[in-house]
Amino acid sequence: MPEHSQVRLQTARLRLRELGDQDLPALRAILQDDEAMTAYEGAFDERMTRDWILRMRERYRNDGYALWAVESRDSGAMIGQCGLTRQHILGADVIEVGYLFNRAHWHRGYAVEAARACVDYAVTALGADRVWAQVRDTNIASMNVAIRLGMTVRGRFEKHYRGVTMPHLAFALDAADVPGER
Ligand SMILES: CC(C)(COP(=O)(O)OP(=O)(O)OC[C@H]1O[C@@H](n2cnc3c(N)ncnc32)[C@H](O)[C@@H]1OP(=O)(O)O)[C@@H](O)C(=O)NCCC(=O)NCCS
């Protein structure tokens, strides 16, 4: 059970809180899984997994947000990650919503539920006028999450990561189109 102060967002089924070293085993099950990491060109090794936590903790310190651990409110288990990061997309500094879940918990609507709460937070608490999601052009599951969030495609660009050129689509949702913000 996390400290109450660590909980950043809560939905009907999920709790989002900061990632820490105690999440390493659950994080390995996501970041070291070849299938979950297809869009990132395959599984991370142990060093990359540990560096991931350090990078998120640095973002918490500098920005006040990053990808958070997603816990099931039922079991308390860490089943995924979802949150907000500062990114540079199509020439602009923007806020992106990101989501990565443990394969055992896919297809239950968790990604959309967690991401919706993050989009709302970006608009209401951070004052974002638009929230983005950058999706590799092969990642249909992620595109469908973005579409379920109400996002539309705003452009295309290429990323260069792990020695590979990856075409991406830039999805976004305007604050005015977030339910409750109209
Ligand atoms: C992307 C990801 C988070 C989606 O998780 P999920 O648990 O399936 O998402 P949800 O259950 O909330 O599903 C939302 C919608 O996405 C779509 N979807 C999910 N997986 C899909 C798949 N494999 N193929 C096509 N559509 C898919 C469905 O339309 C689904 O809605 P529905 O079940 O009501 O029809 C998950 O596949 C994942 O963790 N992938 C690896 C990490 C990753 O690539 N993250 C995105 C980086 S940009």
PDB file of C-alpha atoms and ligand atoms in Angstrom:
ATOM      1  CA  MET A   1       0.000   0.000   0.000  1.00  0.00           C
ATOM      2  CA  PRO A   2       1.574   3.328  -1.004  1.00  0.00           C
ATOM      3  CA  GLU A   3       1.885   6.304   1.301  1.00  0.00           C
ATOM      4  CA  HIS A   4      -1.208   8.439   0.782  1.00  0.00           C
ATOM      5  CA  SER A   5       0.979  11.399  -0.187  1.00  0.00           C
ATOM      6  CA  GLN A   6       2.476   9.413  -3.067  1.00  0.00           C
ATOM      7  CA  VAL A   7      -0.888   8.896  -4.766  1.00  0.00           C
ATOM      8  CA  ARG A   8      -1.178  11.397  -7.599  1.00  0.00           C
ATOM      9  CA  LEU A   9      -4.385  10.298  -9.323  1.00  0.00           C
ATOM     10  CA  GLN A  10      -7.179   7.862  -8.679  1.00  0.00           C
ATOM     11  CA  THR A  11      -9.792   6.357 -11.020  1.00  0.00           C
ATOM     12  CA  ALA A  12     -12.588   3.831 -10.443  1.00  0.00           C
ATOM     13  CA  ARG A  13     -10.189   0.878 -10.618  1.00  0.00           C
ATOM     14  CA  LEU A  14      -6.707   2.377 -10.518  1.00  0.00           C
ATOM     15  CA  ARG A  15      -4.297   4.415  -8.417  1.00  0.00           C
ATOM     16  CA  LEU A  16      -1.385   6.335  -9.945  1.00  0.00           C
ATOM     17  CA  ARG A  17       1.656   7.075  -7.781  1.00  0.00           C
ATOM     18  CA  GLU A  18       5.357   7.786  -8.166  1.00  0.00           C
ATOM     19  CA  LEU A  19       7.657   4.976  -9.293  1.00  0.00           C
ATOM     20  CA  GLY A  20      10.392   3.838  -6.920  1.00  0.00           C
ATOM     21  CA  ASP A  21      12.973   1.101  -6.481  1.00  0.00           C
ATOM     22  CA  GLN A  22      10.332  -1.145  -4.901  1.00  0.00           C
ATOM     23  CA  ASP A  23       8.717  -1.318  -8.366  1.00  0.00           C
ATOM     24  CA  LEU A  24      11.756  -2.948 -10.007  1.00  0.00           C
ATOM     25  CA  PRO A  25      10.252  -6.480 -10.193  1.00  0.00           C
ATOM     26  CA  ALA A  26       6.955  -5.203 -11.650  1.00  0.00           C
ATOM     27  CA  LEU A  27       8.833  -2.885 -13.987  1.00  0.00           C
ATOM     28  CA  ARG A  28      11.026  -5.743 -15.244  1.00  0.00           C
ATOM     29  CA  ALA A  29       7.848  -7.635 -16.184  1.00  0.00           C
ATOM     30  CA  ILE A  30       6.984  -4.732 -18.522  1.00  0.00           C
ATOM     31  CA  LEU A  31      10.275  -3.280 -19.753  1.00  0.00           C
ATOM     32  CA  GLN A  32      12.054  -6.642 -20.098  1.00  0.00           C
ATOM     33  CA  ASP A  33       9.156  -8.218 -22.027  1.00  0.00           C
ATOM     34  CA  ASP A  34       9.953  -8.380 -25.765  1.00  0.00           C
ATOM     35  CA  GLU A  35       6.294  -8.266 -26.760  1.00  0.00           C
ATOM     36  CA  ALA A  36       5.335  -5.275 -24.599  1.00  0.00           C
ATOM     37  CA  MET A  37       8.451  -3.494 -25.857  1.00  0.00           C
ATOM     38  CA  THR A  38       7.962  -4.193 -29.585  1.00  0.00           C
ATOM     39  CA  ALA A  39       7.454  -0.497 -30.352  1.00  0.00           C
ATOM     40  CA  TYR A  40      10.703   0.291 -28.496  1.00  0.00           C
ATOM     41  CA  GLU A  41      12.632  -2.278 -30.588  1.00  0.00           C
ATOM     42  CA  GLY A  42      12.576  -4.997 -27.933  1.00  0.00           C
ATOM     43  CA  ALA A  43      13.191  -5.676 -24.268  1.00  0.00           C
ATOM     44  CA  PHE A  44      15.324  -3.405 -22.087  1.00  0.00           C
ATOM     45  CA  ASP A  45      18.226  -4.906 -20.157  1.00  0.00           C
ATOM     46  CA  GLU A  46      18.667  -4.508 -16.390  1.00  0.00           C
ATOM     47  CA  ARG A  47      20.723  -1.311 -16.692  1.00  0.00           C
ATOM     48  CA  MET A  48      18.124   0.354 -18.940  1.00  0.00           C
ATOM     49  CA  THR A  49      15.365  -0.703 -16.523  1.00  0.00           C
ATOM     50  CA  ARG A  50      17.133   0.833 -13.522  1.00  0.00           C
ATOM     51  CA  ASP A  51      17.989   3.975 -15.530  1.00  0.00           C
ATOM     52  CA  TRP A  52      14.273   4.277 -16.413  1.00  0.00           C
ATOM     53  CA  ILE A  53      13.361   4.684 -12.720  1.00  0.00           C
ATOM     54  CA  LEU A  54      16.152   7.227 -12.233  1.00  0.00           C
ATOM     55  CA  ARG A  55      14.941   9.222 -15.258  1.00  0.00           C
ATOM     56  CA  MET A  56      11.352   9.233 -13.998  1.00  0.00           C
ATOM     57  CA  ARG A  57      12.456  10.317 -10.532  1.00  0.00           C
ATOM     58  CA  GLU A  58      14.497  13.123 -12.081  1.00  0.00           C
ATOM     59  CA  ARG A  59      11.394  14.244 -14.013  1.00  0.00           C
ATOM     60  CA  TYR A  60       9.294  14.176 -10.783  1.00  0.00           C
ATOM     61  CA  ARG A  61      11.876  16.488  -9.214  1.00  0.00           C
ATOM     62  CA  ASN A  62      12.234  18.841 -12.184  1.00  0.00           C
ATOM     63  CA  ASP A  63       8.720  18.882 -13.647  1.00  0.00           C
ATOM     64  CA  GLY A  64       6.511  17.548 -10.854  1.00  0.00           C
ATOM     65  CA  TYR A  65       5.234  14.743 -13.096  1.00  0.00           C
ATOM     66  CA  ALA A  66       6.395  11.862 -15.318  1.00  0.00           C
ATOM     67  CA  LEU A  67       5.157   8.337 -15.947  1.00  0.00           C
ATOM     68  CA  TRP A  68       3.594   7.057 -12.739  1.00  0.00           C
ATOM     69  CA  ALA A  69       3.152   3.505 -11.474  1.00  0.00           C
ATOM     70  CA  VAL A  70      -0.413   2.274 -12.045  1.00  0.00           C
ATOM     71  CA  GLU A  71      -1.747   0.078  -9.256  1.00  0.00           C
ATOM     72  CA  SER A  72      -4.892  -1.989  -9.189  1.00  0.00           C
ATOM     73  CA  ARG A  73      -7.025  -0.632  -6.333  1.00  0.00           C
ATOM     74  CA  ASP A  74      -8.331  -4.175  -5.853  1.00  0.00           C
ATOM     75  CA  SER A  75      -5.065  -6.055  -5.464  1.00  0.00           C
ATOM     76  CA  GLY A  76      -2.560  -3.262  -4.857  1.00  0.00           C
ATOM     77  CA  ALA A  77      -0.394  -4.802  -7.596  1.00  0.00           C
ATOM     78  CA  MET A  78       1.574  -2.544  -9.940  1.00  0.00           C
ATOM     79  CA  ILE A  79       0.119  -3.437 -13.357  1.00  0.00           C
ATOM     80  CA  GLY A  80       1.473  -0.703 -15.582  1.00  0.00           C
ATOM     81  CA  GLN A  81       2.715   2.811 -16.052  1.00  0.00           C
ATOM     82  CA  CYS A  82       0.895   5.874 -17.252  1.00  0.00           C
ATOM     83  CA  GLY A  83       1.609   9.558 -16.954  1.00  0.00           C
ATOM     84  CA  LEU A  84       2.740  12.798 -18.497  1.00  0.00           C
ATOM     85  CA  THR A  85       6.110  13.881 -19.861  1.00  0.00           C
ATOM     86  CA  ARG A  86       7.462  17.002 -21.516  1.00  0.00           C
ATOM     87  CA  GLN A  87       8.335  16.247 -25.144  1.00  0.00           C
ATOM     88  CA  HIS A  88       9.350  18.058 -28.314  1.00  0.00           C
ATOM     89  CA  ILE A  89       6.854  17.079 -31.021  1.00  0.00           C
ATOM     90  CA  LEU A  90       6.474  18.663 -34.490  1.00  0.00           C
ATOM     91  CA  GLY A  91       8.724  21.560 -33.489  1.00  0.00           C
ATOM     92  CA  ALA A  92       6.960  22.465 -30.236  1.00  0.00           C
ATOM     93  CA  ASP A  93       7.469  21.806 -26.512  1.00  0.00           C
ATOM     94  CA  VAL A  94       4.380  19.892 -25.449  1.00  0.00           C
ATOM     95  CA  ILE A  95       2.934  17.552 -22.819  1.00  0.00           C
ATOM     96  CA  GLU A  96       2.539  13.920 -23.791  1.00  0.00           C
ATOM     97  CA  VAL A  97       0.469  11.181 -22.185  1.00  0.00           C
ATOM     98  CA  GLY A  98       2.252   7.813 -22.152  1.00  0.00           C
ATOM     99  CA  TYR A  99       1.055   4.309 -21.249  1.00  0.00           C
ATOM    100  CA  LEU A 100       2.753   0.906 -20.929  1.00  0.00           C
ATOM    101  CA  PHE A 101       1.023  -2.012 -19.243  1.00  0.00           C
ATOM    102  CA  ASN A 102       1.990  -5.517 -18.170  1.00  0.00           C
ATOM    103  CA  ARG A 103       0.791  -7.902 -20.877  1.00  0.00           C
ATOM    104  CA  ALA A 104      -1.230  -9.921 -18.318  1.00  0.00           C
ATOM    105  CA  HIS A 105      -3.458  -6.848 -17.869  1.00  0.00           C
ATOM    106  CA  TRP A 106      -4.076  -5.764 -21.468  1.00  0.00           C
ATOM    107  CA  HIS A 107      -7.555  -5.489 -23.012  1.00  0.00           C
ATOM    108  CA  ARG A 108      -9.426  -4.530 -19.841  1.00  0.00           C
ATOM    109  CA  GLY A 109      -9.642  -0.820 -20.545  1.00  0.00           C
ATOM    110  CA  TYR A 110      -6.969   0.058 -17.970  1.00  0.00           C
ATOM    111  CA  ALA A 111      -4.812   2.027 -20.411  1.00  0.00           C
ATOM    112  CA  VAL A 112      -7.697   4.236 -21.500  1.00  0.00           C
ATOM    113  CA  GLU A 113      -8.929   4.676 -17.902  1.00  0.00           C
ATOM    114  CA  ALA A 114      -5.498   5.735 -16.604  1.00  0.00           C
ATOM    115  CA  ALA A 115      -4.668   7.886 -19.634  1.00  0.00           C
ATOM    116  CA  ARG A 116      -7.994   9.734 -19.408  1.00  0.00           C
ATOM    117  CA  ALA A 117      -7.213  10.723 -15.814  1.00  0.00           C
ATOM    118  CA  CYS A 118      -3.772  11.948 -16.928  1.00  0.00           C
ATOM    119  CA  VAL A 119      -5.216  13.992 -19.805  1.00  0.00           C
ATOM    120  CA  ASP A 120      -7.708  15.603 -17.386  1.00  0.00           C
ATOM    121  CA  TYR A 121      -4.867  16.373 -14.968  1.00  0.00           C
ATOM    122  CA  ALA A 122      -2.746  17.916 -17.754  1.00  0.00           C
ATOM    123  CA  VAL A 123      -5.607  20.239 -18.687  1.00  0.00           C
ATOM    124  CA  THR A 124      -7.029  21.108 -15.266  1.00  0.00           C
ATOM    125  CA  ALA A 125      -3.928  21.074 -13.037  1.00  0.00           C
ATOM    126  CA  LEU A 126      -1.124  21.883 -15.489  1.00  0.00           C
ATOM    127  CA  GLY A 127      -3.099  24.199 -17.764  1.00  0.00           C
ATOM    128  CA  ALA A 128      -2.167  22.377 -20.978  1.00  0.00           C
ATOM    129  CA  ASP A 129      -4.152  23.614 -23.975  1.00  0.00           C
ATOM    130  CA  ARG A 130      -3.453  20.380 -25.862  1.00  0.00           C
ATOM    131  CA  VAL A 131      -2.233  16.919 -24.842  1.00  0.00           C
ATOM    132  CA  TRP A 132      -0.216  14.779 -27.252  1.00  0.00           C
ATOM    133  CA  ALA A 133       0.610  11.092 -27.783  1.00  0.00           C
ATOM    134  CA  GLN A 134       3.444  10.074 -30.096  1.00  0.00           C
ATOM    135  CA  VAL A 135       2.857   6.608 -31.508  1.00  0.00           C
ATOM    136  CA  ARG A 136       5.096   4.461 -33.694  1.00  0.00           C
ATOM    137  CA  ASP A 137       3.306   3.774 -36.998  1.00  0.00           C
ATOM    138  CA  THR A 138       3.309   0.013 -36.299  1.00  0.00           C
ATOM    139  CA  ASN A 139       1.713   0.304 -32.823  1.00  0.00           C
ATOM    140  CA  ILE A 140      -1.986  -0.251 -33.521  1.00  0.00           C
ATOM    141  CA  ALA A 141      -2.903  -0.947 -29.858  1.00  0.00           C
ATOM    142  CA  SER A 142      -1.489   2.432 -28.841  1.00  0.00           C
ATOM    143  CA  MET A 143      -3.200   4.250 -31.728  1.00  0.00           C
ATOM    144  CA  ASN A 144      -6.510   2.773 -30.616  1.00  0.00           C
ATOM    145  CA  VAL A 145      -5.940   3.997 -27.060  1.00  0.00           C
ATOM    146  CA  ALA A 146      -5.239   7.506 -28.441  1.00  0.00           C
ATOM    147  CA  ILE A 147      -8.402   7.325 -30.559  1.00  0.00           C
ATOM    148  CA  ARG A 148     -10.430   6.161 -27.524  1.00  0.00           C
ATOM    149  CA  LEU A 149      -9.122   9.245 -25.700  1.00  0.00           C
ATOM    150  CA  GLY A 150     -10.653  11.361 -28.469  1.00  0.00           C
ATOM    151  CA  MET A 151      -7.320  12.241 -30.084  1.00  0.00           C
ATOM    152  CA  THR A 152      -6.802  12.835 -33.787  1.00  0.00           C
ATOM    153  CA  VAL A 153      -3.644  12.654 -35.902  1.00  0.00           C
ATOM    154  CA  ARG A 154      -1.922  16.048 -36.248  1.00  0.00           C
ATOM    155  CA  GLY A 155       1.189  15.041 -38.171  1.00  0.00           C
ATOM    156  CA  ARG A 156       3.974  12.535 -38.839  1.00  0.00           C
ATOM    157  CA  PHE A 157       7.630  12.528 -37.909  1.00  0.00           C
ATOM    158  CA  GLU A 158      10.580  10.169 -37.513  1.00  0.00           C
ATOM    159  CA  LYS A 159      12.368   9.168 -34.329  1.00  0.00           C
ATOM    160  CA  HIS A 160      15.836   7.650 -34.214  1.00  0.00           C
ATOM    161  CA  TYR A 161      16.130   5.234 -31.323  1.00  0.00           C
ATOM    162  CA  ARG A 162      18.393   2.238 -30.673  1.00  0.00           C
ATOM    163  CA  GLY A 163      19.902   2.644 -34.155  1.00  0.00           C
ATOM    164  CA  VAL A 164      16.534   2.404 -35.924  1.00  0.00           C
ATOM    165  CA  THR A 165      14.544   5.032 -37.849  1.00  0.00           C
ATOM    166  CA  MET A 166      10.942   4.837 -36.599  1.00  0.00           C
ATOM    167  CA  PRO A 167       8.114   6.675 -38.385  1.00  0.00           C
ATOM    168  CA  HIS A 168       5.650   8.057 -35.798  1.00  0.00           C
ATOM    169  CA  LEU A 169       2.192   9.625 -35.814  1.00  0.00           C
ATOM    170  CA  ALA A 170       1.519  12.633 -33.570  1.00  0.00           C
ATOM    171  CA  PHE A 171      -1.919  12.332 -31.958  1.00  0.00           C
ATOM    172  CA  ALA A 172      -3.425  15.164 -29.902  1.00  0.00           C
ATOM    173  CA  LEU A 173      -6.548  16.246 -28.048  1.00  0.00           C
ATOM    174  CA  ASP A 174      -7.354  19.944 -27.549  1.00  0.00           C
ATOM    175  CA  ALA A 175      -8.315  21.028 -24.029  1.00  0.00           C
ATOM    176  CA  ALA A 176     -11.602  22.397 -25.396  1.00  0.00           C
ATOM    177  CA  ASP A 177     -12.500  18.865 -26.502  1.00  0.00           C
ATOM    178  CA  VAL A 178     -11.820  17.223 -23.130  1.00  0.00           C
ATOM    179  CA  PRO A 179     -15.187  16.238 -21.615  1.00  0.00           C
ATOM    180  CA  GLY A 180     -15.973  18.611 -18.761  1.00  0.00           C
ATOM    181  CA  GLU A 181     -13.815  21.354 -20.316  1.00  0.00           C
ATOM    182  CA  ARG A 182     -16.316  22.299 -23.014  1.00  0.00           C
TER     183      ARG A 182
HETATM  184  C1  LIG B   1      -0.916   0.205 -25.697  1.00  0.00           C
HETATM  185  C2  LIG B   1      -1.400  -0.577 -24.474  1.00  0.00           C
HETATM  186  C3  LIG B   1      -1.090   0.216 -23.229  1.00  0.00           C
HETATM  187  C4  LIG B   1      -2.906  -0.798 -24.611  1.00  0.00           C
HETATM  188  O1  LIG B   1      -3.319  -1.479 -23.454  1.00  0.00           O
HETATM  189  P1  LIG B   1      -4.737  -2.129 -23.298  1.00  0.00           P
HETATM  190  O2  LIG B   1      -4.814  -2.604 -21.904  1.00  0.00           O
HETATM  191  O3  LIG B   1      -5.000  -3.119 -24.347  1.00  0.00           O
HETATM  192  O4  LIG B   1      -5.687  -0.909 -23.509  1.00  0.00           O
HETATM  193  P2  LIG B   1      -7.185  -0.873 -23.166  1.00  0.00           P
HETATM  194  O5  LIG B   1      -7.684  -2.150 -22.603  1.00  0.00           O
HETATM  195  O6  LIG B   1      -7.424   0.377 -22.389  1.00  0.00           O
HETATM  196  O7  LIG B   1      -7.761  -0.795 -24.625  1.00  0.00           O
HETATM  197  C5  LIG B   1      -8.168   0.364 -25.247  1.00  0.00           C
HETATM  198  C6  LIG B   1      -8.478   0.078 -26.707  1.00  0.00           C
HETATM  199  O8  LIG B   1      -7.279  -0.141 -27.410  1.00  0.00           O
HETATM  200  C7  LIG B   1      -7.526  -1.061 -28.463  1.00  0.00           C
HETATM  201  N1  LIG B   1      -6.544  -2.133 -28.433  1.00  0.00           N
HETATM  202  C8  LIG B   1      -5.874  -2.613 -27.363  1.00  0.00           C
HETATM  203  N2  LIG B   1      -4.994  -3.570 -27.775  1.00  0.00           N
HETATM  204  C9  LIG B   1      -5.128  -3.690 -29.106  1.00  0.00           C
HETATM  205  C10 LIG B   1      -4.508  -4.490 -30.083  1.00  0.00           C
HETATM  206  N3  LIG B   1      -3.545  -5.390 -29.757  1.00  0.00           N
HETATM  207  N4  LIG B   1      -4.856  -4.350 -31.377  1.00  0.00           N
HETATM  208  C11 LIG B   1      -5.805  -3.455 -31.709  1.00  0.00           C
HETATM  209  N5  LIG B   1      -6.442  -2.664 -30.835  1.00  0.00           N
HETATM  210  C12 LIG B   1      -6.101  -2.768 -29.533  1.00  0.00           C
HETATM  211  C13 LIG B   1      -8.924  -1.518 -28.368  1.00  0.00           C
HETATM  212  O9  LIG B   1      -9.680  -0.726 -29.268  1.00  0.00           O
HETATM  213  C14 LIG B   1      -9.283  -1.175 -26.948  1.00  0.00           C
HETATM  214  O10 LIG B   1     -10.594  -0.893 -26.781  1.00  0.00           O
HETATM  215  P3  LIG B   1     -11.679  -2.074 -26.604  1.00  0.00           P
HETATM  216  O11 LIG B   1     -11.010  -3.188 -25.856  1.00  0.00           O
HETATM  217  O12 LIG B   1     -12.761  -1.405 -25.830  1.00  0.00           O
HETATM  218  O13 LIG B   1     -12.038  -2.456 -27.997  1.00  0.00           O
HETATM  219  C15 LIG B   1      -0.722  -1.956 -24.375  1.00  0.00           C
HETATM  220  O14 LIG B   1      -0.896  -2.636 -25.584  1.00  0.00           O
HETATM  221  C16 LIG B   1       0.748  -1.853 -24.059  1.00  0.00           C
HETATM  222  O15 LIG B   1       1.144  -1.724 -22.904  1.00  0.00           O
HETATM  223  N6  LIG B   1       1.616  -1.928 -25.093  1.00  0.00           N
HETATM  224  C17 LIG B   1       3.045  -1.902 -24.904  1.00  0.00           C
HETATM  225  C18 LIG B   1       3.580  -0.528 -24.573  1.00  0.00           C
HETATM  226  C19 LIG B   1       3.282   0.472 -25.646  1.00  0.00           C
HETATM  227  O16 LIG B   1       3.478   0.212 -26.825  1.00  0.00           O
HETATM  228  N7  LIG B   1       2.796   1.638 -25.213  1.00  0.00           N
HETATM  229  C20 LIG B   1       2.464   2.721 -26.103  1.00  0.00           C
HETATM  230  C21 LIG B   1       3.665   3.456 -26.521  1.00  0.00           C
HETATM  231  S1  LIG B   1       3.208   4.818 -27.628  1.00  0.00           S
END
